[in-house]
Amino acid sequence: MNKIRIGVISPSEIAFRRFMPAILNHDSFEYVGVAYPTSDEWDNASVSQLDLEINKAKDFMKEYGGNIYEGYKSVISDPSIDAIYLPLPPALHYKWAKLALENNKHVFLEKPSTTNEKDTLELVELANSKSLALHENYMFQYHNQIDLLKELIDTKEVGETRLIRTNFGFPKRLSNDFRYNKDLGGGALLDCGGYPLRLMSKLMEHDLEVIASKLVYNENDIDLFGSVMLTNSDVIGQVSFGMDNAYKCDIEVWGSNGTIYTGRVFTAPEGFETSIVINKNNQESTISVRGDDTFYKSIDKFYKCITDDNIRELEYKELLTQIRLVEEVRKEGK
């Protein structure tokens, strides 16, 4: 199979710092170029903002080579490109992912897929009708520690699982951060809240539903933090998240015979060795988990979605489960 030629929509920081080194290391992809927005593609953008995007695109070319495209539409319509990486703010995902799919491009989306269930469902249906990959980049789930956690739960290392509790939050960002902009899909639920919800789906699996939630909003109708209770009829899950909080990034599994705990469950950087602590009968043991490159592994999952029908269809289902849980949290939490 020929290499999959991929273009980048927006010279964003995560694209420059994380995506590009990973994609260049993957033998099945060929990086083609990056697009900056035209004035009609970025509403109310100032000349200085557009100039900054152009300069960032030039930095891409200096560092990684490839072409510079004037406008997102130009890279999407390029017939030589097979796939698009889309790291825009959440509220812009639907528009540009839909256009890319309509132009027969596979789409690698930064999380969340969209801001609501209706839009995600439409994208999934469009991708499915064209046998195109639509991959949401919750890359933390590909870390070795997640596989080990799942194995410890499934093999009943601490007995029957009673409760899984996970937290993810970070300190206040700059006021111009898109997370505080409702029009761009801001809010803690769509940002840090999506991580623990995705982890609960992976660990608790089938028939997962939200039974209670609470979101706390600021004066601009942006949810700053929240908590959720979930169940699959056998296990209770508790999720807390927030973007104006002290940093927290952990998970605890409470079983009938002990507990399992680990930190850095969502944000372990490339090569970072994590630890899983098991406590049974007041005896504590620690398992060291080797470092990993979760961005590379997420890109590899995207490749498998492109080349394997079954994996692609499972990804569609995961996308729909994730946005369904987000909608349930939003509905219950108001």
Coordinates of C-alpha atoms in Angstrom, one line a residue:
M1 CA 0.0 0.0 0.0
N2 CA 1.3 3.5 -0.9
K3 CA 1.9 5.9 1.9
I4 CA -1.1 7.9 3.2
R5 CA -0.5 11.5 2.4
I6 CA -1.7 13.8 5.2
G7 CA -2.2 17.5 5.5
V8 CA -2.6 19.6 8.6
I9 CA -5.4 22.2 9.2
S10 CA -3.9 24.9 11.4
P11 CA -0.3 25.3 12.5
S12 CA -1.3 24.8 16.2
E13 CA 1.1 24.2 19.0
I14 CA 0.0 20.6 19.5
A15 CA 0.4 20.0 15.8
F16 CA 3.9 21.4 15.8
R17 CA 5.1 19.9 19.1
R18 CA 3.4 16.5 19.3
F19 CA 1.8 15.5 16.0
M20 CA 4.6 16.3 13.6
P21 CA 7.4 14.3 15.4
A22 CA 5.0 11.3 15.7
I23 CA 3.7 11.3 12.1
L24 CA 7.2 11.6 10.7
N25 CA 8.2 8.5 12.6
H26 CA 5.3 6.5 11.1
D27 CA 6.3 4.6 8.0
S28 CA 2.8 4.5 6.6
F29 CA 2.2 8.3 6.4
E30 CA 3.7 11.1 4.3
Y31 CA 3.4 14.6 5.6
V32 CA 2.4 17.0 2.7
G33 CA 1.8 20.4 4.3
V34 CA 0.0 22.7 6.7
A35 CA -2.8 25.2 6.0
Y36 CA -3.3 28.6 7.6
P37 CA -6.8 30.3 7.5
T38 CA -7.9 32.9 5.1
S39 CA -9.8 35.9 6.4
D40 CA -13.1 34.4 5.3
E41 CA -12.4 31.2 7.1
W42 CA -11.7 32.9 10.5
D43 CA -14.5 35.1 11.5
N44 CA -13.5 38.4 13.1
A45 CA -9.8 37.7 12.9
S46 CA -7.5 40.7 13.0
V47 CA -4.7 41.2 10.5
S48 CA -2.2 40.5 13.2
Q49 CA -3.9 37.2 14.1
L50 CA -3.8 36.1 10.5
D51 CA -0.2 37.2 10.1
L52 CA 0.7 35.1 13.2
E53 CA -0.9 32.0 11.6
I54 CA 1.1 32.6 8.4
N55 CA 4.3 32.9 10.4
K56 CA 3.5 29.8 12.3
A57 CA 3.0 27.9 9.1
K58 CA 6.4 29.2 7.9
D59 CA 7.9 27.7 11.1
F60 CA 6.3 24.4 10.1
M61 CA 8.0 24.5 6.7
K62 CA 11.4 25.4 8.2
E63 CA 11.2 22.6 10.8
Y64 CA 9.4 19.8 8.9
G65 CA 9.4 20.8 5.2
G66 CA 6.2 20.3 3.2
N67 CA 3.9 22.8 1.6
I68 CA 2.1 25.9 3.0
Y69 CA -1.6 26.1 1.9
E70 CA -3.4 29.4 1.8
G71 CA -6.7 28.4 3.4
Y72 CA -8.1 25.3 5.0
K73 CA -10.3 24.7 1.9
S74 CA -7.2 24.5 -0.3
V75 CA -5.6 21.6 1.6
I76 CA -8.9 19.8 1.9
S77 CA -9.5 20.1 -1.8
D78 CA -6.0 18.9 -2.8
P79 CA -6.6 15.7 -4.7
S80 CA -3.1 14.4 -3.8
I81 CA -4.0 14.3 -0.1
D82 CA -5.6 11.3 1.5
A83 CA -6.1 12.4 5.1
I84 CA -6.4 15.5 7.3
Y85 CA -5.3 16.2 10.8
L86 CA -7.6 18.7 12.5
P87 CA -6.4 20.3 15.8
L88 CA -8.8 23.3 15.8
P89 CA -11.0 24.4 18.8
P90 CA -13.9 22.0 19.4
A91 CA -16.7 24.2 17.9
L92 CA -14.9 24.2 14.5
H93 CA -14.5 20.4 14.3
Y94 CA -17.8 19.7 12.7
K95 CA -17.6 22.2 9.9
W96 CA -14.1 21.2 8.7
A97 CA -14.3 17.5 9.4
K98 CA -17.5 17.4 7.4
L99 CA -15.9 19.2 4.5
A100 CA -12.9 16.9 4.6
L101 CA -15.1 13.8 4.6
E102 CA -17.2 15.2 1.7
N103 CA -13.9 15.5 -0.2
N104 CA -13.1 11.9 0.6
K105 CA -10.4 12.5 3.2
H106 CA -9.8 10.4 6.3
V107 CA -10.0 12.6 9.4
F108 CA -7.8 12.5 12.5
L109 CA -9.6 14.8 15.0
E110 CA -8.3 16.3 18.2
K111 CA -10.8 15.6 21.0
P112 CA -13.7 16.1 21.4
S113 CA -15.1 14.9 18.1
T114 CA -17.7 17.7 18.1
T115 CA -19.6 19.7 20.7
N116 CA -22.8 17.7 20.5
E117 CA -24.3 14.3 19.7
K118 CA -26.1 15.4 16.6
D119 CA -23.0 16.6 14.8
T120 CA -20.9 13.6 15.8
L121 CA -23.6 11.3 14.5
E122 CA -23.8 13.1 11.2
L123 CA -20.0 12.9 10.8
V124 CA -20.0 9.2 11.7
E125 CA -22.8 8.5 9.2
L126 CA -21.0 10.4 6.5
A127 CA -17.6 8.7 7.2
N128 CA -19.3 5.3 7.2
S129 CA -21.1 5.9 3.9
K130 CA -17.7 6.6 2.3
S131 CA -15.7 4.0 4.2
L132 CA -13.5 6.7 5.7
A133 CA -11.7 6.8 9.0
L134 CA -12.8 9.2 11.7
H135 CA -10.5 9.0 14.7
E136 CA -10.7 11.0 17.9
N137 CA -7.4 11.6 19.6
Y138 CA -7.8 10.6 23.2
M139 CA -4.2 9.4 23.1
F140 CA -3.8 8.6 26.8
Q141 CA -5.9 5.4 26.3
Y142 CA -3.0 3.8 24.3
H143 CA -0.5 4.0 27.2
N144 CA 0.8 0.7 28.5
Q145 CA -0.6 1.6 32.0
I146 CA -4.2 1.6 30.7
D147 CA -3.8 -2.0 29.4
L148 CA -2.3 -3.1 32.7
L149 CA -5.1 -1.4 34.7
K150 CA -7.7 -3.2 32.6
E151 CA -5.9 -6.5 33.1
L152 CA -5.7 -6.0 36.8
I153 CA -9.5 -5.3 37.0
D154 CA -10.5 -8.2 34.7
T155 CA -8.4 -10.7 36.6
K156 CA -9.8 -9.5 39.9
E157 CA -6.4 -8.6 41.4
V158 CA -8.1 -6.8 44.2
G159 CA -11.3 -8.9 44.2
E160 CA -14.6 -7.7 42.8
T161 CA -14.5 -4.1 41.6
R162 CA -16.9 -1.9 43.7
L163 CA -15.9 1.6 42.6
I164 CA -13.7 3.3 40.0
R165 CA -12.9 6.9 40.8
T166 CA -10.9 9.2 38.5
N167 CA -10.1 12.9 38.5
F168 CA -8.6 15.3 36.0
G169 CA -8.1 19.0 36.4
F170 CA -5.6 21.8 36.1
P171 CA -5.1 25.4 37.1
K172 CA -6.6 28.4 35.5
R173 CA -5.4 29.2 32.0
L174 CA -5.0 32.6 30.3
S175 CA -8.2 34.5 29.7
N176 CA -7.9 34.3 26.0
D177 CA -7.7 30.5 26.0
F178 CA -10.4 28.9 23.8
R179 CA -11.6 26.9 26.8
Y180 CA -13.2 30.1 28.2
N181 CA -14.9 30.9 24.9
K182 CA -18.4 29.4 24.5
D183 CA -18.4 30.1 20.7
L184 CA -15.3 27.9 20.3
G185 CA -16.7 25.0 22.4
G186 CA -15.1 26.0 25.7
G187 CA -15.9 24.5 29.0
A188 CA -14.4 21.8 31.3
L189 CA -16.8 19.0 30.2
L190 CA -15.7 19.1 26.6
D191 CA -12.0 19.5 27.6
C192 CA -10.8 17.8 30.7
G193 CA -14.1 16.1 31.4
G194 CA -13.8 14.0 28.3
Y195 CA -10.7 12.2 29.5
P196 CA -12.2 10.4 32.5
L197 CA -15.4 9.7 30.7
R198 CA -13.4 8.0 27.9
L199 CA -11.4 6.0 30.6
M200 CA -14.6 4.9 32.3
S201 CA -15.9 3.6 28.9
K202 CA -12.7 1.6 28.4
L203 CA -12.6 0.1 32.0
M204 CA -16.3 -0.3 32.6
E205 CA -17.3 -1.2 29.1
H206 CA -20.8 -2.2 28.2
D207 CA -24.1 -0.5 29.1
L208 CA -22.4 2.5 30.8
E209 CA -24.8 5.3 31.7
V210 CA -24.8 8.5 33.6
I211 CA -27.0 8.4 36.7
A212 CA -26.1 11.8 38.2
S213 CA -23.9 14.8 37.4
K214 CA -23.3 18.4 38.4
L215 CA -21.7 21.2 36.4
V216 CA -20.7 24.5 37.9
Y217 CA -20.8 27.5 35.5
N218 CA -19.2 31.0 35.6
E219 CA -20.9 34.2 34.6
N220 CA -20.2 33.6 30.9
D221 CA -22.0 30.3 31.0
I222 CA -18.8 28.3 30.8
D223 CA -18.7 25.1 33.0
L224 CA -15.6 25.4 35.1
F225 CA -15.8 22.1 37.0
G226 CA -18.1 19.2 37.6
S227 CA -18.6 15.7 38.9
V228 CA -20.4 12.6 37.5
M229 CA -21.6 9.3 38.8
L230 CA -21.9 6.4 36.3
T231 CA -22.8 2.7 36.4
N232 CA -22.9 -0.4 34.2
S233 CA -25.2 -2.1 36.8
D234 CA -22.2 -3.9 38.3
V235 CA -19.7 -1.2 39.1
I236 CA -20.1 2.5 40.2
G237 CA -17.9 5.1 38.6
Q238 CA -17.1 8.5 39.9
V239 CA -15.6 11.2 37.8
S240 CA -14.5 14.7 38.8
F241 CA -12.9 17.3 36.5
G242 CA -12.1 21.0 36.4
M243 CA -10.0 23.6 34.6
D244 CA -9.7 26.2 37.4
N245 CA -8.6 23.7 40.0
A246 CA -5.4 22.4 41.5
Y247 CA -3.8 19.8 39.3
K248 CA -5.1 16.3 39.7
C249 CA -4.7 13.4 37.3
D250 CA -5.3 10.0 38.9
I251 CA -7.5 6.9 39.2
E252 CA -8.3 4.6 42.1
V253 CA -10.0 1.2 41.8
W254 CA -11.6 0.0 45.0
G255 CA -12.2 -3.7 45.2
S256 CA -13.5 -6.2 47.7
N257 CA -10.0 -7.2 48.7
G258 CA -7.9 -4.0 48.1
T259 CA -7.2 -1.0 46.0
I260 CA -5.3 0.0 42.9
Y261 CA -4.0 3.5 42.3
T262 CA -2.0 5.4 39.8
G263 CA -1.3 9.1 39.0
R264 CA -0.5 10.7 35.6
V265 CA -3.1 8.5 34.0
F266 CA -4.0 11.1 31.4
T267 CA -0.9 13.1 30.8
A268 CA 2.2 10.8 30.9
P269 CA 4.6 12.3 28.5
E270 CA 6.6 10.3 26.0
G271 CA 9.0 8.0 27.7
F272 CA 7.7 8.8 31.2
E273 CA 7.8 5.7 33.5
T274 CA 4.5 5.5 35.5
S275 CA 3.7 3.4 38.6
I276 CA 0.7 1.4 39.7
V277 CA 0.3 0.9 43.4
I278 CA -1.6 -2.2 44.7
N279 CA -2.7 -2.4 48.3
K280 CA -4.0 -5.7 49.6
N281 CA -4.3 -6.7 53.2
N282 CA -2.4 -3.6 54.2
Q283 CA 0.5 -4.8 52.1
E284 CA 1.6 -2.3 49.4
S285 CA 3.3 -3.3 46.1
T286 CA 4.3 -1.1 43.1
I287 CA 4.4 -2.0 39.5
S288 CA 6.6 0.2 37.3
V289 CA 5.2 0.7 33.8
R290 CA 7.7 1.5 31.0
G291 CA 7.4 4.8 29.1
D292 CA 5.3 5.0 26.0
D293 CA 4.6 7.2 23.0
T294 CA 0.8 7.6 23.0
F295 CA 0.6 10.1 20.2
Y296 CA 2.4 7.7 17.9
K297 CA 0.2 4.9 19.0
S298 CA -2.9 7.0 18.4
I299 CA -1.7 7.7 14.8
D300 CA -1.1 4.0 14.4
K301 CA -4.7 3.4 15.5
F302 CA -5.8 6.0 12.8
Y303 CA -3.9 4.0 10.2
K304 CA -5.6 0.8 11.3
C305 CA -9.0 2.6 11.0
I306 CA -8.1 3.5 7.5
T307 CA -7.0 0.0 6.5
D308 CA -9.2 -2.3 8.6
D309 CA -13.1 -2.2 8.2
N310 CA -13.7 -3.8 11.6
I311 CA -11.4 -1.5 13.5
R312 CA -12.9 1.5 11.7
E313 CA -16.5 0.5 12.7
L314 CA -15.5 0.0 16.3
E315 CA -14.0 3.5 16.3
Y316 CA -17.4 4.8 15.1
K317 CA -19.1 3.2 18.0
E318 CA -16.5 4.6 20.5
L319 CA -17.1 8.1 19.1
L320 CA -20.8 7.8 19.5
T321 CA -20.6 6.3 23.1
Q322 CA -18.3 9.2 24.1
I323 CA -20.5 12.0 22.8
R324 CA -23.6 10.2 24.3
L325 CA -22.0 10.3 27.7
V326 CA -21.1 13.9 27.3
E327 CA -24.7 14.8 26.4
E328 CA -26.0 12.8 29.4
V329 CA -23.6 14.7 31.7
R330 CA -24.7 18.0 30.2
K331 CA -28.4 17.2 30.6
E332 CA -28.1 15.9 34.1
G333 CA -25.7 18.6 35.3
K334 CA -27.6 21.7 34.5

